[in-house]
Amino acid sequence: MEKFYDRKNELELLGKIERQSENNACFTVLTGRRRVGKTALVKEFLKGKRGAYLFVVKTSEPLLCREWQKILEEQISLKIFGTVSSLSDLFAQVFEFSKSNHFVLVIDEFQELENVKRSFFSSLQNLWDSAKGESKINLIVSGSVYSMMTKIFEGQKEPLFGRATHKMNIKPFTPSVIKEILADFNPNYMPEDLLCLYMLSGGVPKYIFLLMYAGAFSKDTMLSYALGETSPFLIDGKEILVSEIGKDYGIYFSVLRLISEGLTCQSEIDSVIQKNTGTYLKNLEENFGVIKPMRPLFSKPASRNARYQITDCYLRFFFRFVYSNQSLIEFGQYDTLKEIVLRDYETFSGKSLEQYFTSKIQEERKLTSIGGWWDRKSQNEIDIIAINALEKTCCIYEVKRQAKKIDMELLGEKARQFSNNIPGYAISLEGLSMEDM
C-alpha cells in the first residue's frame, strides 16, 4: 500500500469544515496546479466517511448523469428516482437528500462541467441558494485549470461568485517532505540528488513519485529518466499550459522560454520578440499563475526594476531544456539532450538551489517577508533576505552550490548597502550551500 505523505494542515482544515457541515451546508473550492495531489488529498479525506467521489469527464450530459447516478447509489445510498438525463434534475435530488442526510460530495475536475453543460453553474447556484439553509451537505469541488476555476468562482458576473464558504489552494510539498520521501526510497542520498529532485519537481507529488517508482533516486538516474524517450517530463509542460492558455500559445511559450534562459526584464523580452509583451506577461501572471514579477525588497510595488520568474520548478526546466530543444527530441537525440542539460546543469541548478532555500526558510522560520535585493544598476545583489518585522530581525543569505565559493566579506558589504532600508533591525549574515540542504 502506498504511503500517504504530509498534508496534515490540509486534512485538519477539511476536518473542521466537515464538522461544521453537520449543521450548516459547506461549499469548499479546492484549487492547485495539475499533478499537485488534489485528488489524492480528497480521497484520503473521504476514508471512513459517508461520501461520494464524482469525476467530470468530457462526455454528454445524459451519460454523465447515468454514471453519477450509479456512484451516488453505491457510495451514499442515494436512490435517484427515474432516469435522470439532466444535471439540474440530478442535483435537485442530491440537495433534497442532503436535508435529512449528512454526507461529503466531491466533484473533481469541476471546471470541465463548462464543456458538458455551461448553464449548470446557474442551476447549481439556484439549488445551493434555496437548499443551503436546511442542507447538511459538505460539497467539495476541485479543479486544476487555474484560469477557469478563478473565473467560475471569482468572476463577479459568474453565477457561482460568492457561493464558496471555503477556498483552499493546494501547494507542492515543502522541502522537509521532499527530503522524507527521498530518504524513504534512497536512505543514502547525496545533496546533489536532493537538488536534482527539487529542480525537476519543485515538490509536485506526481513528478516526485514518477521518479521514485521508476527507481530514479540519484541525479544521474533522475536526468536519464526525465530525458528518456517515453518520459512524461518531455510532454507535460505543454499539456498543462495548453489547458490553461488554449491553442494560441505561441507567443506565451516564447516569452516563457526567454525567461527560463535568463531574460527576465520586459525590455529584454520585447527586444527579442520585437513587440510589446506587457499583456502576455500580465496574463501569465494574473490569469494563468505561471510567472511572478520579483522586485527588490522594500521597492515600490510599481517599481520597473522587476525581474520575471517562472514560479514552477518543473516548468522552468521544461522551457529551458525541453521546449528549446524540440528538434533533438523529434530526431530521437535524447543522449545529446542530456549532454546539453549536464553542460548547463551547475548554472541552472544554482537558481533552483535559491528557490529551495527560500522555501526551506519559509517553512522553518516565522517571517513577515522574504525575497531578494539588488540595486538599480544590478551591481550589488543579495540572494535571500528573510525579515521578521515584529521582532525587527533580518537574516541575509548568500547561496552557492559550493560552500568555498561563499564570500562573507562581500556579503557584509552588500548588507551594509541594504541596511538603509531597515534602520534599527538586528542583521545577521549566513552562507548556504548544498551541504545545508
PDB file of N, CA, C and O in Angstrom, residues 158-206:
ATOM      1  N   GLU A 158     -20.230  35.871 -12.755  1.00  0.00           N
ATOM      2  CA  GLU A 158     -20.475  34.429 -12.824  1.00  0.00           C
ATOM      3  C   GLU A 158     -21.496  34.008 -11.761  1.00  0.00           C
ATOM      4  O   GLU A 158     -21.506  34.545 -10.654  1.00  0.00           O
ATOM      5  N   PRO A 159     -22.337  33.007 -12.078  1.00  0.00           N
ATOM      6  CA  PRO A 159     -23.398  32.610 -11.132  1.00  0.00           C
ATOM      7  C   PRO A 159     -22.882  32.091  -9.789  1.00  0.00           C
ATOM      8  O   PRO A 159     -23.555  32.263  -8.770  1.00  0.00           O
ATOM      9  N   LEU A 160     -21.705  31.476  -9.762  1.00  0.00           N
ATOM     10  CA  LEU A 160     -21.203  30.916  -8.502  1.00  0.00           C
ATOM     11  C   LEU A 160     -20.298  31.877  -7.732  1.00  0.00           C
ATOM     12  O   LEU A 160     -19.703  31.502  -6.723  1.00  0.00           O
ATOM     13  N   PHE A 161     -20.223  33.118  -8.200  1.00  0.00           N
ATOM     14  CA  PHE A 161     -19.442  34.127  -7.470  1.00  0.00           C
ATOM     15  C   PHE A 161     -20.012  34.302  -6.056  1.00  0.00           C
ATOM     16  O   PHE A 161     -21.218  34.464  -5.873  1.00  0.00           O
ATOM     17  N   GLY A 162     -19.130  34.227  -5.066  1.00  0.00           N
ATOM     18  CA  GLY A 162     -19.541  34.448  -3.680  1.00  0.00           C
ATOM     19  C   GLY A 162     -20.246  33.272  -3.028  1.00  0.00           C
ATOM     20  O   GLY A 162     -20.698  33.375  -1.876  1.00  0.00           O
ATOM     21  N   ARG A 163     -20.361  32.135  -3.730  1.00  0.00           N
ATOM     22  CA  ARG A 163     -21.082  30.991  -3.151  1.00  0.00           C
ATOM     23  C   ARG A 163     -20.181  30.085  -2.297  1.00  0.00           C
ATOM     24  O   ARG A 163     -20.657  29.407  -1.395  1.00  0.00           O
ATOM     25  N   ALA A 164     -18.881  30.073  -2.572  1.00  0.00           N
ATOM     26  CA  ALA A 164     -17.971  29.210  -1.803  1.00  0.00           C
ATOM     27  C   ALA A 164     -17.902  29.686  -0.352  1.00  0.00           C
ATOM     28  O   ALA A 164     -17.755  30.877  -0.092  1.00  0.00           O
ATOM     29  N   THR A 165     -18.002  28.746   0.582  1.00  0.00           N
ATOM     30  CA  THR A 165     -17.847  29.093   2.006  1.00  0.00           C
ATOM     31  C   THR A 165     -16.391  28.959   2.436  1.00  0.00           C
ATOM     32  O   THR A 165     -15.979  29.552   3.423  1.00  0.00           O
ATOM     33  N   HIS A 166     -15.601  28.164   1.690  1.00  0.00           N
ATOM     34  CA  HIS A 166     -14.177  27.992   1.991  1.00  0.00           C
ATOM     35  C   HIS A 166     -13.411  27.828   0.682  1.00  0.00           C
ATOM     36  O   HIS A 166     -13.923  27.235  -0.273  1.00  0.00           O
ATOM     37  N   LYS A 167     -12.177  28.333   0.654  1.00  0.00           N
ATOM     38  CA  LYS A 167     -11.300  28.149  -0.510  1.00  0.00           C
ATOM     39  C   LYS A 167      -9.939  27.653  -0.035  1.00  0.00           C
ATOM     40  O   LYS A 167      -9.385  28.200   0.922  1.00  0.00           O
ATOM     41  N   MET A 168      -9.421  26.642  -0.701  1.00  0.00           N
ATOM     42  CA  MET A 168      -8.110  26.096  -0.364  1.00  0.00           C
ATOM     43  C   MET A 168      -7.272  25.973  -1.629  1.00  0.00           C
ATOM     44  O   MET A 168      -7.754  25.452  -2.636  1.00  0.00           O
ATOM     45  N   ASN A 169      -6.029  26.443  -1.556  1.00  0.00           N
ATOM     46  CA  ASN A 169      -5.105  26.297  -2.685  1.00  0.00           C
ATOM     47  C   ASN A 169      -4.017  25.308  -2.272  1.00  0.00           C
ATOM     48  O   ASN A 169      -3.256  25.566  -1.340  1.00  0.00           O
ATOM     49  N   ILE A 170      -3.987  24.161  -2.925  1.00  0.00           N
ATOM     50  CA  ILE A 170      -3.050  23.097  -2.560  1.00  0.00           C
ATOM     51  C   ILE A 170      -1.692  23.370  -3.199  1.00  0.00           C
ATOM     52  O   ILE A 170      -1.583  23.525  -4.418  1.00  0.00           O
ATOM     53  N   LYS A 171      -0.676  23.415  -2.370  1.00  0.00           N
ATOM     54  CA  LYS A 171       0.682  23.748  -2.820  1.00  0.00           C
ATOM     55  C   LYS A 171       1.536  22.479  -2.939  1.00  0.00           C
ATOM     56  O   LYS A 171       1.225  21.448  -2.336  1.00  0.00           O
ATOM     57  N   PRO A 172       2.646  22.560  -3.668  1.00  0.00           N
ATOM     58  CA  PRO A 172       3.590  21.434  -3.712  1.00  0.00           C
ATOM     59  C   PRO A 172       4.146  21.127  -2.322  1.00  0.00           C
ATOM     60  O   PRO A 172       4.029  21.928  -1.393  1.00  0.00           O
ATOM     61  N   PHE A 173       4.748  19.951  -2.189  1.00  0.00           N
ATOM     62  CA  PHE A 173       5.363  19.554  -0.911  1.00  0.00           C
ATOM     63  C   PHE A 173       6.486  20.512  -0.525  1.00  0.00           C
ATOM     64  O   PHE A 173       7.201  21.047  -1.382  1.00  0.00           O
ATOM     65  N   THR A 174       6.652  20.692   0.776  1.00  0.00           N
ATOM     66  CA  THR A 174       7.738  21.526   1.296  1.00  0.00           C
ATOM     67  C   THR A 174       9.054  20.739   1.259  1.00  0.00           C
ATOM     68  O   THR A 174       9.044  19.508   1.137  1.00  0.00           O
ATOM     69  N   PRO A 175      10.197  21.432   1.401  1.00  0.00           N
ATOM     70  CA  PRO A 175      11.490  20.729   1.395  1.00  0.00           C
ATOM     71  C   PRO A 175      11.581  19.582   2.396  1.00  0.00           C
ATOM     72  O   PRO A 175      12.151  18.528   2.077  1.00  0.00           O
ATOM     73  N   SER A 176      11.010  19.739   3.594  1.00  0.00           N
ATOM     74  CA  SER A 176      11.123  18.661   4.592  1.00  0.00           C
ATOM     75  C   SER A 176      10.412  17.390   4.120  1.00  0.00           C
ATOM     76  O   SER A 176      10.878  16.278   4.374  1.00  0.00           O
ATOM     77  N   VAL A 177       9.284  17.546   3.428  1.00  0.00           N
ATOM     78  CA  VAL A 177       8.552  16.375   2.928  1.00  0.00           C
ATOM     79  C   VAL A 177       9.290  15.752   1.743  1.00  0.00           C
ATOM     80  O   VAL A 177       9.371  14.524   1.623  1.00  0.00           O
ATOM     81  N   ILE A 178       9.856  16.590   0.869  1.00  0.00           N
ATOM     82  CA  ILE A 178      10.642  16.071  -0.265  1.00  0.00           C
ATOM     83  C   ILE A 178      11.808  15.236   0.264  1.00  0.00           C
ATOM     84  O   ILE A 178      12.098  14.142  -0.246  1.00  0.00           O
ATOM     85  N   LYS A 179      12.465  15.745   1.298  1.00  0.00           N
ATOM     86  CA  LYS A 179      13.590  15.007   1.910  1.00  0.00           C
ATOM     87  C   LYS A 179      13.119  13.686   2.512  1.00  0.00           C
ATOM     88  O   LYS A 179      13.783  12.655   2.385  1.00  0.00           O
ATOM     89  N   GLU A 180      11.958  13.708   3.160  1.00  0.00           N
ATOM     90  CA  GLU A 180      11.409  12.483   3.768  1.00  0.00           C
ATOM     91  C   GLU A 180      11.143  11.419   2.709  1.00  0.00           C
ATOM     92  O   GLU A 180      11.481  10.247   2.884  1.00  0.00           O
ATOM     93  N   ILE A 181      10.546  11.845   1.586  1.00  0.00           N
ATOM     94  CA  ILE A 181      10.233  10.887   0.516  1.00  0.00           C
ATOM     95  C   ILE A 181      11.516  10.313  -0.077  1.00  0.00           C
ATOM     96  O   ILE A 181      11.650   9.092  -0.238  1.00  0.00           O
ATOM     97  N   LEU A 182      12.490  11.182  -0.393  1.00  0.00           N
ATOM     98  CA  LEU A 182      13.739  10.709  -0.991  1.00  0.00           C
ATOM     99  C   LEU A 182      14.473   9.767  -0.035  1.00  0.00           C
ATOM    100  O   LEU A 182      15.020   8.742  -0.462  1.00  0.00           O
ATOM    101  N   ALA A 183      14.451  10.096   1.253  1.00  0.00           N
ATOM    102  CA  ALA A 183      15.116   9.246   2.248  1.00  0.00           C
ATOM    103  C   ALA A 183      14.437   7.873   2.352  1.00  0.00           C
ATOM    104  O   ALA A 183      15.107   6.863   2.577  1.00  0.00           O
ATOM    105  N   ASP A 184      13.116   7.828   2.187  1.00  0.00           N
ATOM    106  CA  ASP A 184      12.404   6.538   2.217  1.00  0.00           C
ATOM    107  C   ASP A 184      12.824   5.646   1.056  1.00  0.00           C
ATOM    108  O   ASP A 184      12.936   4.426   1.196  1.00  0.00           O
ATOM    109  N   PHE A 185      13.056   6.245  -0.101  1.00  0.00           N
ATOM    110  CA  PHE A 185      13.422   5.465  -1.290  1.00  0.00           C
ATOM    111  C   PHE A 185      14.931   5.282  -1.414  1.00  0.00           C
ATOM    112  O   PHE A 185      15.389   4.291  -1.986  1.00  0.00           O
ATOM    113  N   ASN A 186      15.689   6.262  -0.905  1.00  0.00           N
ATOM    114  CA  ASN A 186      17.145   6.203  -1.011  1.00  0.00           C
ATOM    115  C   ASN A 186      17.772   6.793   0.253  1.00  0.00           C
ATOM    116  O   ASN A 186      18.124   7.976   0.287  1.00  0.00           O
ATOM    117  N   PRO A 187      17.915   5.939   1.306  1.00  0.00           N
ATOM    118  CA  PRO A 187      18.429   6.441   2.592  1.00  0.00           C
ATOM    119  C   PRO A 187      19.823   7.069   2.488  1.00  0.00           C
ATOM    120  O   PRO A 187      20.189   7.892   3.329  1.00  0.00           O
ATOM    121  N   ASN A 188      20.576   6.719   1.462  1.00  0.00           N
ATOM    122  CA  ASN A 188      21.952   7.222   1.318  1.00  0.00           C
ATOM    123  C   ASN A 188      22.057   8.325   0.261  1.00  0.00           C
ATOM    124  O   ASN A 188      23.109   8.506  -0.343  1.00  0.00           O
ATOM    125  N   TYR A 189      20.983   9.062   0.061  1.00  0.00           N
ATOM    126  CA  TYR A 189      21.013  10.100  -0.978  1.00  0.00           C
ATOM    127  C   TYR A 189      22.041  11.181  -0.643  1.00  0.00           C
ATOM    128  O   TYR A 189      22.343  11.446   0.516  1.00  0.00           O
ATOM    129  N   MET A 190      22.554  11.808  -1.706  1.00  0.00           N
ATOM    130  CA  MET A 190      23.508  12.901  -1.574  1.00  0.00           C
ATOM    131  C   MET A 190      22.784  14.237  -1.816  1.00  0.00           C
ATOM    132  O   MET A 190      21.726  14.262  -2.446  1.00  0.00           O
ATOM    133  N   PRO A 191      23.361  15.363  -1.354  1.00  0.00           N
ATOM    134  CA  PRO A 191      22.727  16.667  -1.611  1.00  0.00           C
ATOM    135  C   PRO A 191      22.431  16.906  -3.091  1.00  0.00           C
ATOM    136  O   PRO A 191      21.408  17.495  -3.438  1.00  0.00           O
ATOM    137  N   GLU A 192      23.321  16.449  -3.966  1.00  0.00           N
ATOM    138  CA  GLU A 192      23.120  16.627  -5.408  1.00  0.00           C
ATOM    139  C   GLU A 192      21.850  15.923  -5.882  1.00  0.00           C
ATOM    140  O   GLU A 192      21.139  16.410  -6.771  1.00  0.00           O
ATOM    141  N   ASP A 193      21.555  14.769  -5.278  1.00  0.00           N
ATOM    142  CA  ASP A 193      20.339  14.033  -5.634  1.00  0.00           C
ATOM    143  C   ASP A 193      19.101  14.811  -5.206  1.00  0.00           C
ATOM    144  O   ASP A 193      18.117  14.898  -5.952  1.00  0.00           O
ATOM    145  N   LEU A 194      19.149  15.365  -4.002  1.00  0.00           N
ATOM    146  CA  LEU A 194      18.024  16.147  -3.481  1.00  0.00           C
ATOM    147  C   LEU A 194      17.791  17.394  -4.338  1.00  0.00           C
ATOM    148  O   LEU A 194      16.652  17.729  -4.670  1.00  0.00           O
ATOM    149  N   LEU A 195      18.872  18.056  -4.716  1.00  0.00           N
ATOM    150  CA  LEU A 195      18.750  19.264  -5.541  1.00  0.00           C
ATOM    151  C   LEU A 195      18.145  18.927  -6.893  1.00  0.00           C
ATOM    152  O   LEU A 195      17.268  19.642  -7.393  1.00  0.00           O
ATOM    153  N   CYS A 196      18.573  17.835  -7.492  1.00  0.00           N
ATOM    154  CA  CYS A 196      18.052  17.440  -8.802  1.00  0.00           C
ATOM    155  C   CYS A 196      16.560  17.111  -8.705  1.00  0.00           C
ATOM    156  O   CYS A 196      15.770  17.494  -9.569  1.00  0.00           O
ATOM    157  N   LEU A 197      16.172  16.427  -7.631  1.00  0.00           N
ATOM    158  CA  LEU A 197      14.760  16.094  -7.424  1.00  0.00           C
ATOM    159  C   LEU A 197      13.923  17.369  -7.296  1.00  0.00           C
ATOM    160  O   LEU A 197      12.844  17.482  -7.873  1.00  0.00           O
ATOM    161  N   TYR A 198      14.465  18.341  -6.553  1.00  0.00           N
ATOM    162  CA  TYR A 198      13.741  19.615  -6.394  1.00  0.00           C
ATOM    163  C   TYR A 198      13.695  20.382  -7.713  1.00  0.00           C
ATOM    164  O   TYR A 198      12.666  20.947  -8.086  1.00  0.00           O
ATOM    165  N   MET A 199      14.799  20.377  -8.443  1.00  0.00           N
ATOM    166  CA  MET A 199      14.884  21.088  -9.717  1.00  0.00           C
ATOM    167  C   MET A 199      13.860  20.555 -10.717  1.00  0.00           C
ATOM    168  O   MET A 199      13.258  21.313 -11.472  1.00  0.00           O
ATOM    169  N   LEU A 200      13.651  19.236 -10.726  1.00  0.00           N
ATOM    170  CA  LEU A 200      12.728  18.615 -11.677  1.00  0.00           C
ATOM    171  C   LEU A 200      11.274  18.670 -11.224  1.00  0.00           C
ATOM    172  O   LEU A 200      10.362  18.693 -12.044  1.00  0.00           O
ATOM    173  N   SER A 201      11.055  18.664  -9.911  1.00  0.00           N
ATOM    174  CA  SER A 201       9.684  18.533  -9.408  1.00  0.00           C
ATOM    175  C   SER A 201       9.143  19.767  -8.704  1.00  0.00           C
ATOM    176  O   SER A 201       7.930  20.007  -8.714  1.00  0.00           O
ATOM    177  N   GLY A 202      10.032  20.527  -8.054  1.00  0.00           N
ATOM    178  CA  GLY A 202       9.569  21.648  -7.244  1.00  0.00           C
ATOM    179  C   GLY A 202       8.640  21.217  -6.125  1.00  0.00           C
ATOM    180  O   GLY A 202       7.901  22.021  -5.571  1.00  0.00           O
ATOM    181  N   GLY A 203       8.657  19.917  -5.802  1.00  0.00           N
ATOM    182  CA  GLY A 203       7.778  19.405  -4.747  1.00  0.00           C
ATOM    183  C   GLY A 203       6.425  18.928  -5.239  1.00  0.00           C
ATOM    184  O   GLY A 203       5.561  18.558  -4.436  1.00  0.00           O
ATOM    185  N   VAL A 204       6.202  18.925  -6.562  1.00  0.00           N
ATOM    186  CA  VAL A 204       4.926  18.434  -7.101  1.00  0.00           C
ATOM    187  C   VAL A 204       4.910  16.908  -6.974  1.00  0.00           C
ATOM    188  O   VAL A 204       5.767  16.223  -7.539  1.00  0.00           O
ATOM    189  N   PRO A 205       3.948  16.352  -6.212  1.00  0.00           N
ATOM    190  CA  PRO A 205       3.955  14.916  -5.905  1.00  0.00           C
ATOM    191  C   PRO A 205       4.047  14.006  -7.126  1.00  0.00           C
ATOM    192  O   PRO A 205       4.794  13.032  -7.120  1.00  0.00           O
ATOM    193  N   LYS A 206       3.287  14.308  -8.176  1.00  0.00           N
ATOM    194  CA  LYS A 206       3.262  13.431  -9.354  1.00  0.00           C
ATOM    195  C   LYS A 206       4.663  13.231  -9.921  1.00  0.00           C
ATOM    196  O   LYS A 206       5.064  12.108 -10.242  1.00  0.00           O
TER     197      LYS A 206
END
